[in-house]
Amino acid sequence: QFQKEIKNKSLISKQVGKNPTIHIWDAEKLEAISILKGHHTAGISCVDFSGDGKFLLSVGLDNFHMIVLWDWKRGEKLAITR
């Protein structure tokens, strides 16, 4: 399952299922520029860029609806909460 969102000329795709990933794509070249993984376990319900485009927030489909704040350009998790 994929969801597209256009901000800063980038697209976001997310997955539902075990060990899902988030891909950030260059909207013009249609190439993956970042892949985020390892923190959601049962799928990802929603994603969005911060207003300045520097960060990405994702919400999991697990029982606790884990929220992860990412530095998506570096592929690093900055914070996690539920």
PDB file of N, CA, C and O in Angstrom:
ATOM      1  N   GLN A   1       0.853  -1.171   0.000  1.00  0.00           N
ATOM      2  CA  GLN A   1       0.000   0.000   0.000  1.00  0.00           C
ATOM      3  C   GLN A   1       0.897   1.231   0.000  1.00  0.00           C
ATOM      4  O   GLN A   1       1.856   1.308   0.745  1.00  0.00           O
ATOM      5  N   PHE A   2       0.562   2.170  -0.844  1.00  0.00           N
ATOM      6  CA  PHE A   2       1.361   3.381  -0.947  1.00  0.00           C
ATOM      7  C   PHE A   2       0.473   4.605  -0.808  1.00  0.00           C
ATOM      8  O   PHE A   2      -0.671   4.612  -1.205  1.00  0.00           O
ATOM      9  N   GLN A   3       1.056   5.617  -0.240  1.00  0.00           N
ATOM     10  CA  GLN A   3       0.383   6.902  -0.106  1.00  0.00           C
ATOM     11  C   GLN A   3       1.347   7.949  -0.618  1.00  0.00           C
ATOM     12  O   GLN A   3       2.519   7.929  -0.296  1.00  0.00           O
ATOM     13  N   LYS A   4       0.860   8.865  -1.428  1.00  0.00           N
ATOM     14  CA  LYS A   4       1.728   9.893  -1.963  1.00  0.00           C
ATOM     15  C   LYS A   4       1.375  11.230  -1.335  1.00  0.00           C
ATOM     16  O   LYS A   4       0.225  11.535  -1.089  1.00  0.00           O
ATOM     17  N   GLU A   5       2.397  12.003  -1.110  1.00  0.00           N
ATOM     18  CA  GLU A   5       2.220  13.342  -0.585  1.00  0.00           C
ATOM     19  C   GLU A   5       3.308  14.214  -1.186  1.00  0.00           C
ATOM     20  O   GLU A   5       4.476  13.864  -1.144  1.00  0.00           O
ATOM     21  N   ILE A   6       2.929  15.333  -1.783  1.00  0.00           N
ATOM     22  CA  ILE A   6       3.918  16.177  -2.435  1.00  0.00           C
ATOM     23  C   ILE A   6       4.222  17.387  -1.563  1.00  0.00           C
ATOM     24  O   ILE A   6       3.344  18.166  -1.239  1.00  0.00           O
ATOM     25  N   LYS A   7       5.479  17.483  -1.154  1.00  0.00           N
ATOM     26  CA  LYS A   7       5.993  18.636  -0.431  1.00  0.00           C
ATOM     27  C   LYS A   7       7.464  18.724  -0.775  1.00  0.00           C
ATOM     28  O   LYS A   7       8.153  17.711  -0.811  1.00  0.00           O
ATOM     29  N   ASN A   8       7.960  19.907  -1.015  1.00  0.00           N
ATOM     30  CA  ASN A   8       9.373  20.087  -1.328  1.00  0.00           C
ATOM     31  C   ASN A   8       9.823  19.192  -2.476  1.00  0.00           C
ATOM     32  O   ASN A   8      10.926  18.681  -2.483  1.00  0.00           O
ATOM     33  N   LYS A   9       8.948  18.972  -3.458  1.00  0.00           N
ATOM     34  CA  LYS A   9       9.242  18.140  -4.627  1.00  0.00           C
ATOM     35  C   LYS A   9       9.634  16.715  -4.259  1.00  0.00           C
ATOM     36  O   LYS A   9      10.420  16.076  -4.940  1.00  0.00           O
ATOM     37  N   SER A  10       9.095  16.221  -3.165  1.00  0.00           N
ATOM     38  CA  SER A  10       9.351  14.844  -2.738  1.00  0.00           C
ATOM     39  C   SER A  10       8.032  14.109  -2.580  1.00  0.00           C
ATOM     40  O   SER A  10       6.994  14.711  -2.319  1.00  0.00           O
ATOM     41  N   LEU A  11       8.089  12.789  -2.740  1.00  0.00           N
ATOM     42  CA  LEU A  11       6.941  11.919  -2.517  1.00  0.00           C
ATOM     43  C   LEU A  11       7.285  10.983  -1.367  1.00  0.00           C
ATOM     44  O   LEU A  11       8.441  10.595  -1.199  1.00  0.00           O
ATOM     45  N   ILE A  12       6.271  10.591  -0.609  1.00  0.00           N
ATOM     46  CA  ILE A  12       6.457   9.638   0.482  1.00  0.00           C
ATOM     47  C   ILE A  12       5.616   8.412   0.182  1.00  0.00           C
ATOM     48  O   ILE A  12       4.437   8.529  -0.140  1.00  0.00           O
ATOM     49  N   SER A  13       6.223   7.228   0.305  1.00  0.00           N
ATOM     50  CA  SER A  13       5.442   5.995   0.244  1.00  0.00           C
ATOM     51  C   SER A  13       5.671   5.239   1.544  1.00  0.00           C
ATOM     52  O   SER A  13       6.756   5.264   2.108  1.00  0.00           O
ATOM     53  N   LYS A  14       4.619   4.605   2.028  1.00  0.00           N
ATOM     54  CA  LYS A  14       4.694   3.861   3.291  1.00  0.00           C
ATOM     55  C   LYS A  14       4.090   2.497   3.066  1.00  0.00           C
ATOM     56  O   LYS A  14       3.358   2.288   2.103  1.00  0.00           O
ATOM     57  N   GLN A  15       4.397   1.562   3.964  1.00  0.00           N
ATOM     58  CA  GLN A  15       3.922   0.208   3.803  1.00  0.00           C
ATOM     59  C   GLN A  15       3.073  -0.239   4.993  1.00  0.00           C
ATOM     60  O   GLN A  15       3.198   0.307   6.086  1.00  0.00           O
ATOM     61  N   VAL A  16       2.249  -1.237   4.733  1.00  0.00           N
ATOM     62  CA  VAL A  16       1.471  -1.906   5.770  1.00  0.00           C
ATOM     63  C   VAL A  16       1.943  -3.354   5.793  1.00  0.00           C
ATOM     64  O   VAL A  16       2.106  -3.967   4.750  1.00  0.00           O
ATOM     65  N   GLY A  17       2.207  -3.873   6.976  1.00  0.00           N
ATOM     66  CA  GLY A  17       2.672  -5.249   7.114  1.00  0.00           C
ATOM     67  C   GLY A  17       3.865  -5.302   8.048  1.00  0.00           C
ATOM     68  O   GLY A  17       4.266  -4.302   8.643  1.00  0.00           O
ATOM     69  N   LYS A  18       4.437  -6.483   8.172  1.00  0.00           N
ATOM     70  CA  LYS A  18       5.555  -6.700   9.080  1.00  0.00           C
ATOM     71  C   LYS A  18       6.816  -6.003   8.556  1.00  0.00           C
ATOM     72  O   LYS A  18       7.124  -6.076   7.379  1.00  0.00           O
ATOM     73  N   ASN A  19       7.531  -5.320   9.458  1.00  0.00           N
ATOM     74  CA  ASN A  19       8.775  -4.617   9.142  1.00  0.00           C
ATOM     75  C   ASN A  19       8.636  -3.636   7.974  1.00  0.00           C
ATOM     76  O   ASN A  19       9.361  -3.716   6.992  1.00  0.00           O
ATOM     77  N   PRO A  20       7.694  -2.690   8.069  1.00  0.00           N
ATOM     78  CA  PRO A  20       7.450  -1.767   6.966  1.00  0.00           C
ATOM     79  C   PRO A  20       8.557  -0.728   6.816  1.00  0.00           C
ATOM     80  O   PRO A  20       9.307  -0.457   7.754  1.00  0.00           O
ATOM     81  N   THR A  21       8.634  -0.159   5.641  1.00  0.00           N
ATOM     82  CA  THR A  21       9.594   0.906   5.367  1.00  0.00           C
ATOM     83  C   THR A  21       8.860   2.150   4.867  1.00  0.00           C
ATOM     84  O   THR A  21       7.720   2.073   4.420  1.00  0.00           O
ATOM     85  N   ILE A  22       9.567   3.259   4.961  1.00  0.00           N
ATOM     86  CA  ILE A  22       9.107   4.526   4.398  1.00  0.00           C
ATOM     87  C   ILE A  22      10.136   4.916   3.356  1.00  0.00           C
ATOM     88  O   ILE A  22      11.340   4.928   3.641  1.00  0.00           O
ATOM     89  N   HIS A  23       9.685   5.217   2.149  1.00  0.00           N
ATOM     90  CA  HIS A  23      10.583   5.675   1.094  1.00  0.00           C
ATOM     91  C   HIS A  23      10.258   7.137   0.790  1.00  0.00           C
ATOM     92  O   HIS A  23       9.087   7.487   0.644  1.00  0.00           O
ATOM     93  N   ILE A  24      11.282   7.950   0.694  1.00  0.00           N
ATOM     94  CA  ILE A  24      11.122   9.324   0.242  1.00  0.00           C
ATOM     95  C   ILE A  24      11.737   9.378  -1.149  1.00  0.00           C
ATOM     96  O   ILE A  24      12.876   8.954  -1.357  1.00  0.00           O
ATOM     97  N   TRP A  25      10.949   9.868  -2.100  1.00  0.00           N
ATOM     98  CA  TRP A  25      11.322   9.847  -3.510  1.00  0.00           C
ATOM     99  C   TRP A  25      11.535  11.264  -4.030  1.00  0.00           C
ATOM    100  O   TRP A  25      10.819  12.179  -3.640  1.00  0.00           O
ATOM    101  N   ASP A  26      12.467  11.415  -4.934  1.00  0.00           N
ATOM    102  CA  ASP A  26      12.602  12.645  -5.705  1.00  0.00           C
ATOM    103  C   ASP A  26      11.455  12.633  -6.709  1.00  0.00           C
ATOM    104  O   ASP A  26      11.363  11.729  -7.546  1.00  0.00           O
ATOM    105  N   ALA A  27      10.563  13.611  -6.626  1.00  0.00           N
ATOM    106  CA  ALA A  27       9.346  13.614  -7.438  1.00  0.00           C
ATOM    107  C   ALA A  27       9.632  13.815  -8.923  1.00  0.00           C
ATOM    108  O   ALA A  27       8.847  13.385  -9.762  1.00  0.00           O
ATOM    109  N   GLU A  28      10.720  14.449  -9.252  1.00  0.00           N
ATOM    110  CA  GLU A  28      11.034  14.682 -10.658  1.00  0.00           C
ATOM    111  C   GLU A  28      11.771  13.504 -11.283  1.00  0.00           C
ATOM    112  O   GLU A  28      11.489  13.102 -12.403  1.00  0.00           O
ATOM    113  N   LYS A  29      12.718  12.911 -10.548  1.00  0.00           N
ATOM    114  CA  LYS A  29      13.515  11.808 -11.077  1.00  0.00           C
ATOM    115  C   LYS A  29      12.903  10.440 -10.783  1.00  0.00           C
ATOM    116  O   LYS A  29      13.320   9.442 -11.342  1.00  0.00           O
ATOM    117  N   LEU A  30      11.927  10.406  -9.860  1.00  0.00           N
ATOM    118  CA  LEU A  30      11.293   9.172  -9.412  1.00  0.00           C
ATOM    119  C   LEU A  30      12.328   8.162  -8.909  1.00  0.00           C
ATOM    120  O   LEU A  30      12.273   6.978  -9.211  1.00  0.00           O
ATOM    121  N   GLU A  31      13.272   8.677  -8.109  1.00  0.00           N
ATOM    122  CA  GLU A  31      14.299   7.855  -7.479  1.00  0.00           C
ATOM    123  C   GLU A  31      14.191   7.984  -5.971  1.00  0.00           C
ATOM    124  O   GLU A  31      13.928   9.068  -5.453  1.00  0.00           O
ATOM    125  N   ALA A  32      14.411   6.869  -5.272  1.00  0.00           N
ATOM    126  CA  ALA A  32      14.398   6.902  -3.812  1.00  0.00           C
ATOM    127  C   ALA A  32      15.610   7.681  -3.320  1.00  0.00           C
ATOM    128  O   ALA A  32      16.737   7.417  -3.749  1.00  0.00           O
ATOM    129  N   ILE A  33      15.368   8.660  -2.440  1.00  0.00           N
ATOM    130  CA  ILE A  33      16.470   9.452  -1.894  1.00  0.00           C
ATOM    131  C   ILE A  33      16.700   9.154  -0.419  1.00  0.00           C
ATOM    132  O   ILE A  33      17.725   9.531   0.130  1.00  0.00           O
ATOM    133  N   SER A  34      15.758   8.448   0.217  1.00  0.00           N
ATOM    134  CA  SER A  34      15.924   8.035   1.607  1.00  0.00           C
ATOM    135  C   SER A  34      14.982   6.873   1.899  1.00  0.00           C
ATOM    136  O   SER A  34      13.853   6.855   1.405  1.00  0.00           O
ATOM    137  N   ILE A  35      15.465   5.911   2.680  1.00  0.00           N
ATOM    138  CA  ILE A  35      14.640   4.777   3.113  1.00  0.00           C
ATOM    139  C   ILE A  35      14.747   4.688   4.631  1.00  0.00           C
ATOM    140  O   ILE A  35      15.845   4.597   5.174  1.00  0.00           O
ATOM    141  N   LEU A  36      13.596   4.779   5.295  1.00  0.00           N
ATOM    142  CA  LEU A  36      13.541   4.743   6.756  1.00  0.00           C
ATOM    143  C   LEU A  36      12.935   3.413   7.177  1.00  0.00           C
ATOM    144  O   LEU A  36      11.888   3.013   6.672  1.00  0.00           O
ATOM    145  N   LYS A  37      13.590   2.717   8.105  1.00  0.00           N
ATOM    146  CA  LYS A  37      13.087   1.412   8.528  1.00  0.00           C
ATOM    147  C   LYS A  37      13.589   1.075   9.919  1.00  0.00           C
ATOM    148  O   LYS A  37      14.491   1.726  10.447  1.00  0.00           O
ATOM    149  N   GLY A  38      12.958   0.051  10.492  1.00  0.00           N
ATOM    150  CA  GLY A  38      13.440  -0.517  11.734  1.00  0.00           C
ATOM    151  C   GLY A  38      12.729  -0.085  13.000  1.00  0.00           C
ATOM    152  O   GLY A  38      13.071  -0.554  14.069  1.00  0.00           O
ATOM    153  N   HIS A  39      11.727   0.766  12.918  1.00  0.00           N
ATOM    154  CA  HIS A  39      11.093   1.240  14.150  1.00  0.00           C
ATOM    155  C   HIS A  39       9.601   0.965  14.214  1.00  0.00           C
ATOM    156  O   HIS A  39       9.024   0.995  15.284  1.00  0.00           O
ATOM    157  N   HIS A  40       8.964   0.698  13.097  1.00  0.00           N
ATOM    158  CA  HIS A  40       7.556   0.293  13.101  1.00  0.00           C
ATOM    159  C   HIS A  40       7.505  -1.212  12.851  1.00  0.00           C
ATOM    160  O   HIS A  40       8.334  -1.754  12.122  1.00  0.00           O
ATOM    161  N   THR A  41       6.519  -1.874  13.452  1.00  0.00           N
ATOM    162  CA  THR A  41       6.471  -3.336  13.369  1.00  0.00           C
ATOM    163  C   THR A  41       5.248  -3.883  12.640  1.00  0.00           C
ATOM    164  O   THR A  41       5.275  -5.009  12.180  1.00  0.00           O
ATOM    165  N   ALA A  42       4.185  -3.116  12.539  1.00  0.00           N
ATOM    166  CA  ALA A  42       2.945  -3.653  11.967  1.00  0.00           C
ATOM    167  C   ALA A  42       2.369  -2.773  10.865  1.00  0.00           C
ATOM    168  O   ALA A  42       1.208  -2.872  10.546  1.00  0.00           O
ATOM    169  N   GLY A  43       3.157  -1.913  10.321  1.00  0.00           N
ATOM    170  CA  GLY A  43       2.673  -1.013   9.286  1.00  0.00           C
ATOM    171  C   GLY A  43       2.716   0.425   9.751  1.00  0.00           C
ATOM    172  O   GLY A  43       2.969   0.725  10.915  1.00  0.00           O
ATOM    173  N   ILE A  44       2.481   1.317   8.811  1.00  0.00           N
ATOM    174  CA  ILE A  44       2.541   2.749   9.069  1.00  0.00           C
ATOM    175  C   ILE A  44       1.224   3.357   8.617  1.00  0.00           C
ATOM    176  O   ILE A  44       0.814   3.180   7.468  1.00  0.00           O
ATOM    177  N   SER A  45       0.551   4.050   9.528  1.00  0.00           N
ATOM    178  CA  SER A  45      -0.767   4.588   9.196  1.00  0.00           C
ATOM    179  C   SER A  45      -0.700   5.950   8.528  1.00  0.00           C
ATOM    180  O   SER A  45      -1.496   6.243   7.648  1.00  0.00           O
ATOM    181  N   CYS A  46       0.253   6.803   8.934  1.00  0.00           N
ATOM    182  CA  CYS A  46       0.352   8.108   8.296  1.00  0.00           C
ATOM    183  C   CYS A  46       1.761   8.666   8.448  1.00  0.00           C
ATOM    184  O   CYS A  46       2.506   8.293   9.353  1.00  0.00           O
ATOM    185  N   VAL A  47       2.099   9.558   7.532  1.00  0.00           N
ATOM    186  CA  VAL A  47       3.407  10.222   7.509  1.00  0.00           C
ATOM    187  C   VAL A  47       3.203  11.662   7.058  1.00  0.00           C
ATOM    188  O   VAL A  47       2.254  11.971   6.345  1.00  0.00           O
ATOM    189  N   ASP A  48       4.109  12.536   7.485  1.00  0.00           N
ATOM    190  CA  ASP A  48       4.053  13.920   7.010  1.00  0.00           C
ATOM    191  C   ASP A  48       5.391  14.598   7.271  1.00  0.00           C
ATOM    192  O   ASP A  48       6.083  14.280   8.240  1.00  0.00           O
ATOM    193  N   PHE A  49       5.747  15.524   6.389  1.00  0.00           N
ATOM    194  CA  PHE A  49       6.925  16.352   6.579  1.00  0.00           C
ATOM    195  C   PHE A  49       6.622  17.465   7.573  1.00  0.00           C
ATOM    196  O   PHE A  49       5.477  17.920   7.686  1.00  0.00           O
ATOM    197  N   SER A  50       7.658  17.941   8.254  1.00  0.00           N
ATOM    198  CA  SER A  50       7.518  19.148   9.081  1.00  0.00           C
ATOM    199  C   SER A  50       7.308  20.334   8.141  1.00  0.00           C
ATOM    200  O   SER A  50       7.564  20.237   6.933  1.00  0.00           O
ATOM    201  N   GLY A  51       6.878  21.441   8.684  1.00  0.00           N
ATOM    202  CA  GLY A  51       6.603  22.622   7.868  1.00  0.00           C
ATOM    203  C   GLY A  51       7.802  23.092   7.059  1.00  0.00           C
ATOM    204  O   GLY A  51       7.650  23.578   5.942  1.00  0.00           O
ATOM    205  N   ASP A  52       9.007  22.927   7.602  1.00  0.00           N
ATOM    206  CA  ASP A  52      10.214  23.356   6.886  1.00  0.00           C
ATOM    207  C   ASP A  52      10.815  22.242   6.033  1.00  0.00           C
ATOM    208  O   ASP A  52      11.806  22.444   5.338  1.00  0.00           O
ATOM    209  N   GLY A  53      10.229  21.033   6.077  1.00  0.00           N
ATOM    210  CA  GLY A  53      10.678  19.929   5.254  1.00  0.00           C
ATOM    211  C   GLY A  53      11.903  19.192   5.765  1.00  0.00           C
ATOM    212  O   GLY A  53      12.375  18.254   5.140  1.00  0.00           O
ATOM    213  N   LYS A  54      12.424  19.574   6.928  1.00  0.00           N
ATOM    214  CA  LYS A  54      13.639  18.953   7.451  1.00  0.00           C
ATOM    215  C   LYS A  54      13.384  17.620   8.148  1.00  0.00           C
ATOM    216  O   LYS A  54      14.265  16.780   8.216  1.00  0.00           O
ATOM    217  N   PHE A  55      12.183  17.443   8.669  1.00  0.00           N
ATOM    218  CA  PHE A  55      11.873  16.257   9.459  1.00  0.00           C
ATOM    219  C   PHE A  55      10.647  15.550   8.898  1.00  0.00           C
ATOM    220  O   PHE A  55       9.873  16.123   8.135  1.00  0.00           O
ATOM    221  N   LEU A  56      10.467  14.305   9.323  1.00  0.00           N
ATOM    222  CA  LEU A  56       9.319  13.518   8.929  1.00  0.00           C
ATOM    223  C   LEU A  56       8.774  12.842  10.178  1.00  0.00           C
ATOM    224  O   LEU A  56       9.543  12.358  11.012  1.00  0.00           O
ATOM    225  N   LEU A  57       7.465  12.816  10.314  1.00  0.00           N
ATOM    226  CA  LEU A  57       6.799  12.162  11.438  1.00  0.00           C
ATOM    227  C   LEU A  57       6.008  10.990  10.886  1.00  0.00           C
ATOM    228  O   LEU A  57       5.323  11.128   9.871  1.00  0.00           O
ATOM    229  N   SER A  58       6.121   9.830  11.544  1.00  0.00           N
ATOM    230  CA  SER A  58       5.357   8.656  11.129  1.00  0.00           C
ATOM    231  C   SER A  58       4.618   8.078  12.328  1.00  0.00           C
ATOM    232  O   SER A  58       5.094   8.148  13.453  1.00  0.00           O
ATOM    233  N   VAL A  59       3.441   7.507  12.055  1.00  0.00           N
ATOM    234  CA  VAL A  59       2.620   6.884  13.093  1.00  0.00           C
ATOM    235  C   VAL A  59       2.388   5.432  12.699  1.00  0.00           C
ATOM    236  O   VAL A  59       1.952   5.146  11.581  1.00  0.00           O
ATOM    237  N   GLY A  60       2.682   4.522  13.637  1.00  0.00           N
ATOM    238  CA  GLY A  60       2.572   3.091  13.357  1.00  0.00           C
ATOM    239  C   GLY A  60       1.176   2.534  13.555  1.00  0.00           C
ATOM    240  O   GLY A  60       0.328   3.134  14.223  1.00  0.00           O
ATOM    241  N   LEU A  61       0.961   1.358  12.989  1.00  0.00           N
ATOM    242  CA  LEU A  61      -0.306   0.643  13.124  1.00  0.00           C
ATOM    243  C   LEU A  61      -0.284  -0.368  14.268  1.00  0.00           C
ATOM    244  O   LEU A  61      -1.225  -1.132  14.426  1.00  0.00           O
ATOM    245  N   ASP A  62       0.783  -0.375  15.054  1.00  0.00           N
ATOM    246  CA  ASP A  62       0.886  -1.297  16.187  1.00  0.00           C
ATOM    247  C   ASP A  62      -0.130  -0.925  17.265  1.00  0.00           C
ATOM    248  O   ASP A  62      -0.807   0.095  17.167  1.00  0.00           O
ATOM    249  N   ASN A  63      -0.241  -1.732  18.304  1.00  0.00           N
ATOM    250  CA  ASN A  63      -1.224  -1.500  19.368  1.00  0.00           C
ATOM    251  C   ASN A  63      -1.022  -0.177  20.100  1.00  0.00           C
ATOM    252  O   ASN A  63      -1.958   0.375  20.664  1.00  0.00           O
ATOM    253  N   PHE A  64       0.201   0.338  20.120  1.00  0.00           N
ATOM    254  CA  PHE A  64       0.500   1.588  20.829  1.00  0.00           C
ATOM    255  C   PHE A  64       0.537   2.798  19.903  1.00  0.00           C
ATOM    256  O   PHE A  64       0.745   3.908  20.348  1.00  0.00           O
ATOM    257  N   HIS A  65       0.374   2.587  18.604  1.00  0.00           N
ATOM    258  CA  HIS A  65       0.428   3.668  17.610  1.00  0.00           C
ATOM    259  C   HIS A  65       1.685   4.516  17.803  1.00  0.00           C
ATOM    260  O   HIS A  65       1.625   5.733  17.984  1.00  0.00           O
ATOM    261  N   MET A  66       2.832   3.833  17.783  1.00  0.00           N
ATOM    262  CA  MET A  66       4.123   4.495  18.002  1.00  0.00           C
ATOM    263  C   MET A  66       4.312   5.640  17.022  1.00  0.00           C
ATOM    264  O   MET A  66       3.988   5.531  15.835  1.00  0.00           O
ATOM    265  N   ILE A  67       4.843   6.747  17.537  1.00  0.00           N
ATOM    266  CA  ILE A  67       5.122   7.940  16.745  1.00  0.00           C
ATOM    267  C   ILE A  67       6.639   8.094  16.674  1.00  0.00           C
ATOM    268  O   ILE A  67       7.317   8.054  17.701  1.00  0.00           O
ATOM    269  N   VAL A  68       7.163   8.259  15.464  1.00  0.00           N
ATOM    270  CA  VAL A  68       8.603   8.396  15.270  1.00  0.00           C
ATOM    271  C   VAL A  68       8.883   9.708  14.548  1.00  0.00           C
ATOM    272  O   VAL A  68       8.243  10.026  13.540  1.00  0.00           O
ATOM    273  N   LEU A  69       9.842  10.462  15.074  1.00  0.00           N
ATOM    274  CA  LEU A  69      10.331  11.678  14.429  1.00  0.00           C
ATOM    275  C   LEU A  69      11.658  11.335  13.773  1.00  0.00           C
ATOM    276  O   LEU A  69      12.566  10.810  14.429  1.00  0.00           O
ATOM    277  N   TRP A  70      11.762  11.605  12.478  1.00  0.00           N
ATOM    278  CA  TRP A  70      12.938  11.239  11.696  1.00  0.00           C
ATOM    279  C   TRP A  70      13.661  12.467  11.163  1.00  0.00           C
ATOM    280  O   TRP A  70      13.021  13.453  10.776  1.00  0.00           O
ATOM    281  N   ASP A  71      14.987  12.379  11.083  1.00  0.00           N
ATOM    282  CA  ASP A  71      15.781  13.244  10.213  1.00  0.00           C
ATOM    283  C   ASP A  71      15.879  12.438   8.928  1.00  0.00           C
ATOM    284  O   ASP A  71      16.738  11.568   8.779  1.00  0.00           O
ATOM    285  N   TRP A  72      14.960  12.662   8.008  1.00  0.00           N
ATOM    286  CA  TRP A  72      14.811  11.774   6.864  1.00  0.00           C
ATOM    287  C   TRP A  72      15.983  11.856   5.896  1.00  0.00           C
ATOM    288  O   TRP A  72      16.296  10.888   5.217  1.00  0.00           O
ATOM    289  N   LYS A  73      16.658  12.980   5.835  1.00  0.00           N
ATOM    290  CA  LYS A  73      17.803  13.092   4.920  1.00  0.00           C
ATOM    291  C   LYS A  73      18.986  12.243   5.386  1.00  0.00           C
ATOM    292  O   LYS A  73      19.741  11.737   4.587  1.00  0.00           O
ATOM    293  N   ARG A  74      19.116  12.079   6.696  1.00  0.00           N
ATOM    294  CA  ARG A  74      20.187  11.249   7.268  1.00  0.00           C
ATOM    295  C   ARG A  74      19.720   9.820   7.533  1.00  0.00           C
ATOM    296  O   ARG A  74      20.526   8.962   7.880  1.00  0.00           O
ATOM    297  N   GLY A  75      18.411   9.594   7.462  1.00  0.00           N
ATOM    298  CA  GLY A  75      17.866   8.266   7.734  1.00  0.00           C
ATOM    299  C   GLY A  75      17.927   7.903   9.210  1.00  0.00           C
ATOM    300  O   GLY A  75      17.977   6.731   9.550  1.00  0.00           O
ATOM    301  N   GLU A  76      17.878   8.902  10.075  1.00  0.00           N
ATOM    302  CA  GLU A  76      18.038   8.682  11.516  1.00  0.00           C
ATOM    303  C   GLU A  76      16.751   8.973  12.275  1.00  0.00           C
ATOM    304  O   GLU A  76      16.067   9.952  12.018  1.00  0.00           O
ATOM    305  N   LYS A  77      16.495   8.108  13.259  1.00  0.00           N
ATOM    306  CA  LYS A  77      15.392   8.338  14.188  1.00  0.00           C
ATOM    307  C   LYS A  77      15.863   9.354  15.227  1.00  0.00           C
ATOM    308  O   LYS A  77      16.920   9.198  15.819  1.00  0.00           O
ATOM    309  N   LEU A  78      15.078  10.391  15.443  1.00  0.00           N
ATOM    310  CA  LEU A  78      15.420  11.414  16.432  1.00  0.00           C
ATOM    311  C   LEU A  78      14.682  11.204  17.756  1.00  0.00           C
ATOM    312  O   LEU A  78      15.211  11.492  18.817  1.00  0.00           O
ATOM    313  N   ALA A  79      13.439  10.717  17.671  1.00  0.00           N
ATOM    314  CA  ALA A  79      12.629  10.523  18.887  1.00  0.00           C
ATOM    315  C   ALA A  79      11.528   9.513  18.578  1.00  0.00           C
ATOM    316  O   ALA A  79      11.121   9.346  17.439  1.00  0.00           O
ATOM    317  N   ILE A  80      11.068   8.857  19.644  1.00  0.00           N
ATOM    318  CA  ILE A  80       9.975   7.903  19.522  1.00  0.00           C
ATOM    319  C   ILE A  80       9.107   8.005  20.772  1.00  0.00           C
ATOM    320  O   ILE A  80       9.610   8.229  21.868  1.00  0.00           O
ATOM    321  N   THR A  81       7.796   7.920  20.587  1.00  0.00           N
ATOM    322  CA  THR A  81       6.865   7.980  21.713  1.00  0.00           C
ATOM    323  C   THR A  81       5.598   7.218  21.353  1.00  0.00           C
ATOM    324  O   THR A  81       5.415   6.814  20.209  1.00  0.00           O
ATOM    325  N   ARG A  82       4.740   7.050  22.321  1.00  0.00           N
ATOM    326  CA  ARG A  82       3.444   6.436  22.054  1.00  0.00           C
ATOM    327  C   ARG A  82       2.366   7.203  22.758  1.00  0.00           C
ATOM    328  O   ARG A  82       2.571   7.994  23.604  1.00  0.00           O
TER     329      ARG A  82
END
